[in-house]
Structure formats: structure tokens, C-alpha cells
PDB file of C-alpha atoms in Angstrom:
ATOM      1  CA  MET A  20       0.000   0.000   0.000  1.00  0.00           C
ATOM      2  CA  LEU A  21       1.471   3.362  -1.000  1.00  0.00           C
ATOM      3  CA  VAL A  22       2.016   5.913   1.733  1.00  0.00           C
ATOM      4  CA  PHE A  23       0.313   8.744  -0.133  1.00  0.00           C
ATOM      5  CA  ASP A  24      -2.469   7.102  -2.118  1.00  0.00           C
ATOM      6  CA  PHE A  25      -4.502  10.119  -1.004  1.00  0.00           C
ATOM      7  CA  ALA A  26      -3.704  13.564   0.370  1.00  0.00           C
ATOM      8  CA  GLN A  27      -2.420  13.865   3.928  1.00  0.00           C
ATOM      9  CA  THR A  28      -1.786  17.613   4.032  1.00  0.00           C
ATOM     10  CA  ASN A  29      -3.885  20.628   3.123  1.00  0.00           C
ATOM     11  CA  LEU A  30      -1.494  21.426   0.266  1.00  0.00           C
ATOM     12  CA  GLN A  31      -1.836  17.973  -1.252  1.00  0.00           C
ATOM     13  CA  LEU A  32      -5.610  18.166  -0.890  1.00  0.00           C
ATOM     14  CA  ARG A  33      -5.748  21.583  -2.533  1.00  0.00           C
ATOM     15  CA  ARG A  34      -3.674  20.355  -5.455  1.00  0.00           C
ATOM     16  CA  GLN A  35      -5.944  17.325  -5.837  1.00  0.00           C
ATOM     17  CA  LEU A  36      -9.099  19.455  -5.884  1.00  0.00           C
ATOM     18  CA  VAL A  37      -7.679  21.773  -8.539  1.00  0.00           C
ATOM     19  CA  ALA A  38      -6.620  18.793 -10.668  1.00  0.00           C
ATOM     20  CA  LEU A  39     -10.100  17.286 -10.361  1.00  0.00           C
ATOM     21  CA  GLY A  40     -11.730  20.481 -11.610  1.00  0.00           C
ATOM     22  CA  TYR A  41     -13.365  21.740  -8.425  1.00  0.00           C
ATOM     23  CA  SER A  42     -14.317  25.410  -8.670  1.00  0.00           C
ATOM     24  CA  GLU A  43     -12.255  28.166  -7.060  1.00  0.00           C
ATOM     25  CA  GLN A  44     -15.120  28.786  -4.665  1.00  0.00           C
ATOM     26  CA  ASP A  45     -15.235  25.120  -3.596  1.00  0.00           C
ATOM     27  CA  VAL A  46     -11.460  24.987  -3.131  1.00  0.00           C
ATOM     28  CA  ALA A  47     -11.592  28.170  -1.062  1.00  0.00           C
ATOM     29  CA  ARG A  48     -14.355  26.701   1.141  1.00  0.00           C
ATOM     30  CA  VAL A  49     -12.299  23.559   1.777  1.00  0.00           C
ATOM     31  CA  ASP A  50      -9.259  25.738   2.578  1.00  0.00           C
ATOM     32  CA  THR A  51     -11.357  27.669   5.096  1.00  0.00           C
ATOM     33  CA  ALA A  52     -12.626  24.440   6.664  1.00  0.00           C
ATOM     34  CA  TYR A  53      -9.058  23.212   7.067  1.00  0.00           C
ATOM     35  CA  GLN A  54      -8.037  26.444   8.796  1.00  0.00           C
ATOM     36  CA  LEU A  55     -11.028  26.005  11.096  1.00  0.00           C
ATOM     37  CA  GLY A  56      -9.923  22.456  11.873  1.00  0.00           C
ATOM     38  CA  VAL A  57      -6.346  23.335  12.858  1.00  0.00           C
ATOM     39  CA  PRO A  58      -7.226  24.736  16.331  1.00  0.00           C
ATOM     40  CA  LEU A  59     -10.109  22.264  16.755  1.00  0.00           C
ATOM     41  CA  PHE A  60      -7.708  19.316  16.544  1.00  0.00           C
ATOM     42  CA  SER A  61      -4.468  20.925  17.668  1.00  0.00           C
ATOM     43  CA  ALA A  62      -2.023  18.502  19.353  1.00  0.00           C
ATOM     44  CA  GLN A  63      -4.270  15.482  18.710  1.00  0.00           C
ATOM     45  CA  TYR A  64      -2.641  12.286  17.448  1.00  0.00           C
ATOM     46  CA  ARG A  65      -3.981   8.909  16.433  1.00  0.00           C
ATOM     47  CA  ALA A  66      -2.886   5.718  18.196  1.00  0.00           C
ATOM     48  CA  SER A  67      -0.389   5.121  15.384  1.00  0.00           C
ATOM     49  CA  GLY A  68       1.260   8.487  16.109  1.00  0.00           C
ATOM     50  CA  LYS A  69      -0.215  10.081  12.993  1.00  0.00           C
ATOM     51  CA  PRO A  70      -1.427  13.689  13.435  1.00  0.00           C
ATOM     52  CA  PHE A  71      -5.202  13.583  13.659  1.00  0.00           C
ATOM     53  CA  ILE A  72      -5.666  16.358  11.140  1.00  0.00           C
ATOM     54  CA  ALA A  73      -3.785  14.274   8.556  1.00  0.00           C
ATOM     55  CA  HIS A  74      -6.481  11.602   8.965  1.00  0.00           C
ATOM     56  CA  LEU A  75      -9.184  14.224   8.425  1.00  0.00           C
ATOM     57  CA  VAL A  76      -7.481  15.497   5.271  1.00  0.00           C
ATOM     58  CA  GLY A  77      -7.157  11.923   4.032  1.00  0.00           C
ATOM     59  CA  THR A  78     -10.879  11.327   4.502  1.00  0.00           C
ATOM     60  CA  ALA A  79     -11.722  14.431   2.490  1.00  0.00           C
ATOM     61  CA  SER A  80      -9.233  13.372  -0.193  1.00  0.00           C
ATOM     62  CA  ILE A  81     -10.885   9.956  -0.567  1.00  0.00           C
ATOM     63  CA  LEU A  82     -14.258  11.675  -0.940  1.00  0.00           C
ATOM     64  CA  ALA A  83     -12.802  14.042  -3.546  1.00  0.00           C
ATOM     65  CA  SER A  84     -11.621  11.053  -5.578  1.00  0.00           C
ATOM     66  CA  HIS A  85     -15.305  10.074  -5.772  1.00  0.00           C
ATOM     67  CA  HIS A  86     -16.170  13.639  -6.906  1.00  0.00           C
ATOM     68  CA  ALA A  87     -18.190  14.353  -3.782  1.00  0.00           C
ATOM     69  CA  ALA A  88     -19.934  17.716  -3.437  1.00  0.00           C
ATOM     70  CA  ALA A  89     -18.117  20.513  -1.598  1.00  0.00           C
ATOM     71  CA  ASP A  90     -20.360  20.248   1.472  1.00  0.00           C
ATOM     72  CA  THR A  91     -19.516  16.548   1.715  1.00  0.00           C
ATOM     73  CA  LEU A  92     -15.779  17.274   1.407  1.00  0.00           C
ATOM     74  CA  ILE A  93     -16.023  19.859   4.169  1.00  0.00           C
ATOM     75  CA  ALA A  94     -18.028  17.513   6.386  1.00  0.00           C
ATOM     76  CA  GLY A  95     -15.502  14.750   5.703  1.00  0.00           C
ATOM     77  CA  LEU A  96     -12.667  17.102   6.611  1.00  0.00           C
ATOM     78  CA  LEU A  97     -14.344  17.983   9.927  1.00  0.00           C
ATOM     79  CA  HIS A  98     -16.248  14.747  10.558  1.00  0.00           C
ATOM     80  CA  ALA A  99     -14.808  14.287  14.074  1.00  0.00           C
ATOM     81  CA  THR A 100     -15.587  17.811  15.274  1.00  0.00           C
ATOM     82  CA  PHE A 101     -18.310  16.769  17.728  1.00  0.00           C
ATOM     83  CA  MET A 102     -16.306  13.743  18.871  1.00  0.00           C
ATOM     84  CA  THR A 103     -12.949  15.301  19.711  1.00  0.00           C
ATOM     85  CA  GLY A 104     -12.951  18.908  18.503  1.00  0.00           C
ATOM     86  CA  ASP A 105     -11.843  21.554  21.022  1.00  0.00           C
ATOM     87  CA  PHE A 106     -14.439  24.324  20.722  1.00  0.00           C
ATOM     88  CA  GLY A 107     -13.104  26.230  23.703  1.00  0.00           C
ATOM     89  CA  PHE A 108     -16.497  25.866  25.397  1.00  0.00           C
ATOM     90  CA  HIS A 109     -18.787  23.054  26.610  1.00  0.00           C
ATOM     91  CA  PRO A 110     -15.901  20.626  27.291  1.00  0.00           C
ATOM     92  CA  GLY A 111     -17.075  17.050  27.641  1.00  0.00           C
ATOM     93  CA  ARG A 112     -20.350  17.736  25.820  1.00  0.00           C
ATOM     94  CA  ARG A 113     -21.250  16.401  22.391  1.00  0.00           C
ATOM     95  CA  ARG A 114     -23.393  18.128  19.776  1.00  0.00           C
ATOM     96  CA  SER A 115     -24.669  20.751  22.197  1.00  0.00           C
ATOM     97  CA  HIS A 116     -26.917  23.439  20.699  1.00  0.00           C
ATOM     98  CA  ARG A 117     -24.157  26.004  21.059  1.00  0.00           C
ATOM     99  CA  GLN A 118     -21.577  23.741  19.402  1.00  0.00           C
ATOM    100  CA  ARG A 119     -23.893  23.039  16.496  1.00  0.00           C
ATOM    101  CA  ALA A 120     -24.726  26.714  16.079  1.00  0.00           C
ATOM    102  CA  TRP A 121     -21.015  27.598  16.090  1.00  0.00           C
ATOM    103  CA  LEU A 122     -20.194  25.038  13.416  1.00  0.00           C
ATOM    104  CA  ARG A 123     -23.255  25.997  11.350  1.00  0.00           C
ATOM    105  CA  HIS A 124     -22.138  29.638  11.425  1.00  0.00           C
ATOM    106  CA  HIS A 125     -18.700  28.731  10.072  1.00  0.00           C
ATOM    107  CA  LEU A 126     -19.588  25.966   7.596  1.00  0.00           C
ATOM    108  CA  GLY A 127     -23.178  26.617   6.572  1.00  0.00           C
ATOM    109  CA  ALA A 128     -26.205  24.506   7.435  1.00  0.00           C
ATOM    110  CA  PRO A 129     -25.770  21.664   4.872  1.00  0.00           C
ATOM    111  CA  ALA A 130     -22.189  20.805   5.886  1.00  0.00           C
ATOM    112  CA  GLU A 131     -22.946  21.104   9.605  1.00  0.00           C
ATOM    113  CA  GLN A 132     -25.966  18.834   9.215  1.00  0.00           C
ATOM    114  CA  LEU A 133     -23.761  16.214   7.567  1.00  0.00           C
ATOM    115  CA  VAL A 134     -21.208  16.402  10.398  1.00  0.00           C
ATOM    116  CA  ALA A 135     -23.978  16.015  12.995  1.00  0.00           C
ATOM    117  CA  THR A 136     -25.580  13.128  11.082  1.00  0.00           C
ATOM    118  CA  TYR A 137     -22.227  11.369  10.765  1.00  0.00           C
ATOM    119  CA  ASP A 138     -21.576  11.840  14.472  1.00  0.00           C
ATOM    120  CA  ALA A 139     -24.963  10.326  15.371  1.00  0.00           C
ATOM    121  CA  LEU A 140     -24.394   7.148  13.336  1.00  0.00           C
ATOM    122  CA  PRO A 141     -23.141   4.298  15.542  1.00  0.00           C
ATOM    123  CA  TRP A 142     -20.385   2.179  13.990  1.00  0.00           C
ATOM    124  CA  ASN A 143     -20.334  -1.338  15.372  1.00  0.00           C
ATOM    125  CA  ALA A 144     -21.099  -4.810  14.022  1.00  0.00           C
ATOM    126  CA  ALA A 145     -24.857  -4.648  14.634  1.00  0.00           C
ATOM    127  CA  ALA A 146     -25.213  -1.111  13.249  1.00  0.00           C
ATOM    128  CA  ILE A 147     -23.180  -1.878  10.126  1.00  0.00           C
ATOM    129  CA  ALA A 148     -25.326  -4.935   9.394  1.00  0.00           C
ATOM    130  CA  THR A 149     -28.454  -2.804   9.826  1.00  0.00           C
ATOM    131  CA  TYR A 150     -27.178  -0.113   7.448  1.00  0.00           C
ATOM    132  CA  ARG A 151     -26.608  -2.783   4.829  1.00  0.00           C
ATOM    133  CA  GLN A 152     -30.186  -4.005   5.127  1.00  0.00           C
ATOM    134  CA  THR A 153     -31.832  -0.585   5.305  1.00  0.00           C
ATOM    135  CA  TYR A 154     -29.642   1.399   2.902  1.00  0.00           C
ATOM    136  CA  PRO A 155     -32.360   1.721   0.196  1.00  0.00           C
ATOM    137  CA  THR A 156     -34.650   3.382   2.749  1.00  0.00           C
ATOM    138  CA  LEU A 157     -32.100   5.853   4.163  1.00  0.00           C
ATOM    139  CA  ASP A 158     -32.671   9.542   3.468  1.00  0.00           C
ATOM    140  CA  ALA A 159     -30.225  11.479   1.293  1.00  0.00           C
ATOM    141  CA  ILE A 160     -28.362  13.113   4.199  1.00  0.00           C
ATOM    142  CA  THR A 161     -27.823   9.793   5.965  1.00  0.00           C
ATOM    143  CA  ARG A 162     -26.581   8.194   2.744  1.00  0.00           C
ATOM    144  CA  GLU A 163     -24.106  11.026   2.274  1.00  0.00           C
ATOM    145  CA  ALA A 164     -22.965  10.664   5.880  1.00  0.00           C
ATOM    146  CA  MET A 165     -22.545   6.946   5.197  1.00  0.00           C
ATOM    147  CA  ARG A 166     -20.211   7.767   2.292  1.00  0.00           C
ATOM    148  CA  ILE A 167     -18.123   9.845   4.690  1.00  0.00           C
ATOM    149  CA  ARG A 168     -18.037   6.879   7.074  1.00  0.00           C
ATOM    150  CA  LEU A 169     -16.879   4.552   4.273  1.00  0.00           C
ATOM    151  CA  ALA A 170     -14.134   7.000   3.273  1.00  0.00           C
ATOM    152  CA  ASN A 171     -13.131   7.288   6.928  1.00  0.00           C
ATOM    153  CA  THR A 172     -12.932   3.499   7.162  1.00  0.00           C
ATOM    154  CA  TYR A 173     -10.430   3.232   4.340  1.00  0.00           C
ATOM    155  CA  GLU A 174      -8.408   6.170   5.679  1.00  0.00           C
ATOM    156  CA  ASP A 175      -8.076   4.268   8.954  1.00  0.00           C
ATOM    157  CA  PHE A 176      -6.130   1.633   7.012  1.00  0.00           C
ATOM    158  CA  MET A 177      -3.834   3.975   5.082  1.00  0.00           C
ATOM    159  CA  ASP A 178      -0.109   3.526   5.771  1.00  0.00           C
ATOM    160  CA  ASP A 179      -1.035   0.167   7.414  1.00  0.00           C
ATOM    161  CA  ALA A 180      -2.148   2.125  10.516  1.00  0.00           C
ATOM    162  CA  LEU A 181      -4.794  -0.404  11.642  1.00  0.00           C
ATOM    163  CA  CYS A 182      -2.471  -3.292  10.910  1.00  0.00           C
ATOM    164  CA  LEU A 183      -0.340  -1.994  13.782  1.00  0.00           C
ATOM    165  CA  ARG A 184      -3.072  -2.428  16.401  1.00  0.00           C
ATOM    166  CA  ARG A 185      -4.664  -5.301  18.273  1.00  0.00           C
ATOM    167  CA  GLY A 186      -7.640  -3.497  19.775  1.00  0.00           C
ATOM    168  CA  GLY A 187     -10.349  -1.008  18.825  1.00  0.00           C
ATOM    169  CA  LYS A 188     -11.354  -0.840  15.187  1.00  0.00           C
ATOM    170  CA  ALA A 189      -8.800  -3.479  14.214  1.00  0.00           C
ATOM    171  CA  LEU A 190     -10.841  -6.025  16.139  1.00  0.00           C
ATOM    172  CA  LEU A 191     -14.065  -4.794  14.566  1.00  0.00           C
ATOM    173  CA  TYR A 192     -12.700  -5.188  11.027  1.00  0.00           C
ATOM    174  CA  ARG A 193     -11.378  -8.667  11.672  1.00  0.00           C
ATOM    175  CA  ASP A 194     -15.014  -9.826  11.847  1.00  0.00           C
ATOM    176  CA  PRO A 195     -15.809 -11.382   8.416  1.00  0.00           C
ATOM    177  CA  GLY A 196     -19.453 -10.343   8.715  1.00  0.00           C
ATOM    178  CA  VAL A 197     -18.491  -6.710   9.312  1.00  0.00           C
ATOM    179  CA  ARG A 198     -16.142  -6.716   6.341  1.00  0.00           C
ATOM    180  CA  GLU A 199     -18.795  -8.257   4.104  1.00  0.00           C
ATOM    181  CA  SER A 200     -21.362  -5.652   5.143  1.00  0.00           C
ATOM    182  CA  ILE A 201     -18.948  -2.761   4.576  1.00  0.00           C
ATOM    183  CA  LEU A 202     -18.078  -4.022   1.106  1.00  0.00           C
ATOM    184  CA  ALA A 203     -21.783  -4.384   0.369  1.00  0.00           C
ATOM    185  CA  LEU A 204     -22.293  -0.770   1.458  1.00  0.00           C
ATOM    186  CA  THR A 205     -19.655   0.414  -1.008  1.00  0.00           C
ATOM    187  CA  ASP A 206     -21.585  -1.407  -3.734  1.00  0.00           C
ATOM    188  CA  LEU A 207     -24.836   0.198  -2.615  1.00  0.00           C
ATOM    189  CA  ALA A 208     -23.101   3.582  -2.650  1.00  0.00           C
ATOM    190  CA  ASP A 209     -21.911   2.867  -6.219  1.00  0.00           C
ATOM    191  CA  TRP A 210     -18.263   3.156  -5.245  1.00  0.00           C
ATOM    192  CA  PRO A 211     -16.383   0.268  -6.922  1.00  0.00           C
ATOM    193  CA  THR A 212     -12.942   1.836  -6.501  1.00  0.00           C
ATOM    194  CA  LEU A 213     -13.355   2.036  -2.739  1.00  0.00           C
ATOM    195  CA  ASN A 214     -14.662  -1.524  -2.728  1.00  0.00           C
ATOM    196  CA  ARG A 215     -11.387  -2.733  -4.266  1.00  0.00           C
ATOM    197  CA  LEU A 216      -9.270  -0.643  -1.924  1.00  0.00           C
ATOM    198  CA  LEU A 217     -11.093  -1.927   1.141  1.00  0.00           C
ATOM    199  CA  ARG A 218     -10.815  -5.547  -0.019  1.00  0.00           C
ATOM    200  CA  ASP A 219      -7.054  -5.117  -0.223  1.00  0.00           C
ATOM    201  CA  ALA A 220      -6.961  -3.346   3.145  1.00  0.00           C
ATOM    202  CA  PHE A 221      -8.932  -6.103   4.863  1.00  0.00           C
ATOM    203  CA  GLN A 222      -6.570  -8.688   3.418  1.00  0.00           C
ATOM    204  CA  ASP A 223      -3.558  -6.689   4.585  1.00  0.00           C
ATOM    205  CA  LEU A 224      -5.040  -6.666   8.083  1.00  0.00           C
ATOM    206  CA  GLU A 225      -5.217 -10.462   8.078  1.00  0.00           C
ATOM    207  CA  ASN A 226      -1.747 -10.894   6.617  1.00  0.00           C
ATOM    208  CA  THR A 227       0.034  -8.533   9.004  1.00  0.00           C
ATOM    209  CA  TRP A 228      -1.957  -9.091  12.196  1.00  0.00           C
ATOM    210  CA  ALA A 229       0.320  -9.406  15.229  1.00  0.00           C
ATOM    211  CA  THR A 230       3.528  -9.053  13.211  1.00  0.00           C
ATOM    212  CA  MET A 231       4.254  -5.354  12.677  1.00  0.00           C
ATOM    213  CA  LEU A 232       4.748  -3.854  16.151  1.00  0.00           C
ATOM    214  CA  PRO A 233       6.059  -4.982  19.531  1.00  0.00           C
ATOM    215  CA  ALA A 234       3.209  -6.287  21.676  1.00  0.00           C
ATOM    216  CA  GLU A 235       3.428  -3.379  24.116  1.00  0.00           C
ATOM    217  CA  ASN A 236       2.596  -0.924  21.288  1.00  0.00           C
ATOM    218  CA  ARG A 237      -0.419  -2.693  19.866  1.00  0.00           C
ATOM    219  CA  LYS A 238      -3.078  -1.371  22.225  1.00  0.00           C
ATOM    220  CA  GLY A 239      -2.499   2.358  21.886  1.00  0.00           C
ATOM    221  CA  THR A 240      -5.299   4.904  21.807  1.00  0.00           C
ATOM    222  CA  SER A 241      -5.585   8.381  20.331  1.00  0.00           C
ATOM    223  CA  ALA A 242      -3.895  10.987  22.478  1.00  0.00           C
ATOM    224  CA  LEU A 243      -3.640  14.706  23.180  1.00  0.00           C
ATOM    225  CA  ARG A 244       0.045  15.678  23.285  1.00  0.00           C
ATOM    226  CA  LEU A 245       0.441  19.242  24.431  1.00  0.00           C
ATOM    227  CA  PRO A 246       3.766  21.107  24.286  1.00  0.00           C
ATOM    228  CA  ALA A 247       5.362  22.071  27.593  1.00  0.00           C
ATOM    229  CA  SER A 248       4.322  25.724  27.289  1.00  0.00           C
ATOM    230  CA  ALA A 249       0.663  24.722  26.919  1.00  0.00           C
ATOM    231  CA  ARG A 250       0.855  22.352  29.880  1.00  0.00           C
ATOM    232  CA  ARG A 251       2.236  25.131  32.066  1.00  0.00           C
ATOM    233  CA  ARG A 252      -0.681  27.365  31.092  1.00  0.00           C
ATOM    234  CA  LEU A 253      -3.246  24.601  31.417  1.00  0.00           C
ATOM    235  CA  MET A 254      -2.870  23.968  35.150  1.00  0.00           C
ATOM    236  CA  PRO A 255      -3.650  27.551  36.308  1.00  0.00           C
ATOM    237  CA  ALA A 256      -6.587  27.622  33.885  1.00  0.00           C
ATOM    238  CA  ALA A 257      -7.930  24.328  35.269  1.00  0.00           C
ATOM    239  CA  GLU A 258      -7.467  25.522  38.850  1.00  0.00           C
ATOM    240  CA  GLY A 259      -9.270  28.767  38.047  1.00  0.00           C
ATOM    241  CA  TRP A 260     -12.171  26.928  36.422  1.00  0.00           C
ATOM    242  CA  LEU A 261     -12.502  24.596  39.417  1.00  0.00           C
ATOM    243  CA  ALA A 262     -12.413  27.502  41.869  1.00  0.00           C
ATOM    244  CA  ARG A 263     -15.170  29.310  39.950  1.00  0.00           C
ATOM    245  CA  ARG A 264     -17.330  26.161  39.939  1.00  0.00           C
ATOM    246  CA  ILE A 265     -16.915  25.754  43.693  1.00  0.00           C
ATOM    247  CA  ARG A 266     -17.826  29.402  44.300  1.00  0.00           C
ATOM    248  CA  ARG A 267     -20.984  29.048  42.194  1.00  0.00           C
ATOM    249  CA  LEU A 268     -22.052  25.904  44.028  1.00  0.00           C
ATOM    250  CA  LEU A 269     -21.486  27.543  47.407  1.00  0.00           C
ATOM    251  CA  ALA A 270     -23.396  30.630  46.283  1.00  0.00           C
ATOM    252  CA  LYS A 271     -26.354  28.484  45.223  1.00  0.00           C
ATOM    253  CA  ARG A 272     -26.416  26.709  48.557  1.00  0.00           C
ATOM    254  CA  THR A 273     -26.327  29.888  50.619  1.00  0.00           C
ATOM    255  CA  SER A 274     -29.035  31.521  48.513  1.00  0.00           C
ATOM    256  CA  ALA A 275     -31.366  28.494  48.511  1.00  0.00           C
ATOM    257  CA  PRO A 276     -34.519  29.033  50.672  1.00  0.00           C
ATOM    258  CA  THR A 277     -34.509  27.188  53.981  1.00  0.00           C
ATOM    259  CA  ALA A 278     -37.286  24.651  54.446  1.00  0.00           C
ATOM    260  CA  GLN A 279     -39.791  25.576  57.150  1.00  0.00           C
ATOM    261  CA  GLY A 280     -40.164  23.122  60.051  1.00  0.00           C
TER     262      GLY A 280
END
């Protein structure tokens, strides 16, 4: 498998879009989405050590190879926003009204709706089997979100990244039933090229399982790796936030009416 079958940087993606004939306006929108994603996913890395934003670019690049619409490219580029994006507000919450409004303001309603739909789609053996059976009845937005999910699935395999892991998605994709359903979904989505790529990726997973990394490295998870300067700033900020929360809770208790005996 070639290292750069698809773009991994914003510059490679931009060059691909121009070569494929996307309009200047569409290219500019994707550029803007990338710039939006940089702080959202700053310092985030995949379990393989790959920068998370490179995975997002790769997903958009795979979609571009299928001549997806600009809103789909943008949603593919920011598909993990509600999962791991750092909005700077509502930490620990997912798809809050404020988060959705913020993303809608920056991307437009169609792209934000696709990101939210993608985020709401579970991805496990039972769900994948259900999507295969119900695909003809899915609405247009859900089908488009499913295409993003299929592109994301292949991007997970690029550079043999999933072949280096024992847990997580690697276990999911070792299930023959899951693989069969995913390949069937690519057929339903009329995406024969991706079907071939995924067949090869699934075979690579079988061939290289348990052989490419030392055992202690095979169970890694995605990580946030902040530089030292950010860590020094983070502790006072966390302490300040905690102190404010405690003050609010104490204020509520002292202002609450006392029950009459």
C-alpha cells in the first residue's frame, strides 16, 4: 500500500481538488474548513502516532476522488468535530446546541448537518449490518454521511495504521461479517474503486496481524500531546475553572430558601 495514495496535508488536498476540476469557490471553502480544523484538533494524534488532522485530510481526499460535493468534502474534513474537537467551550459535551450553532455559522447549514448526522451514526457490528439491510430506505443526508463513514474506514487503514493495532477498530474489522457488510455498502453507494481498496486493506489486516509492532505498542489509543508551554498554562486555567465552579455551588447553597419546620 502506497504511503500517499490520497492527500495527507492541506497542500496535497488543494492540489488534488484543482486537478479534479473543483471550482475556485469550492477549493476556497475547503481551505477555510481546514483552517477552522487546525485549532479544533491541535495537538491530537492517532494511536499510530499520525497527526489527527492528517487523517481528516485523508478522509476528504478519498471523498474528492469520488467527486463528492463541496459540502460533503467539508463535512468529511471535519467529521470528528463533535467527537474530539476543542471548541473552547462546553468541554465534555457532544453536539450541544451552542456547538452546532457555532459550526453551522462557520460551515453553513448543509455541511454542519452532515457532520452532525455522521456523528450520530453508531459504527459497530450490529449497526453496520443494519445499514446494509436498510440502505435503500435511508434519506439522502444519511446516505451522504454513510459515504463519509466509508471514506473514513479506508483512511483508517492507510499507511497500514490499523495493521499496527490489536484493539479497537482493528478487532471490529477482523469480523468477516463486518467486512462483508462494509463491502456491500460500497456497492450500494456505487463506489467500486473504494470496494477494491477496502478488499485489499482487509486482506492486509489479516496478513500482518500481530507481526508489525512490539506487543506493548499494539493497544495504543488516540492521544492529546500538548507542548510544555501549553501544559504550564493549562494547570492555572484548570485551577481557576474549578475555583469558579466551587464558588458558584457555594453561592447556590447559601441563597437556597430554607425549608420551614
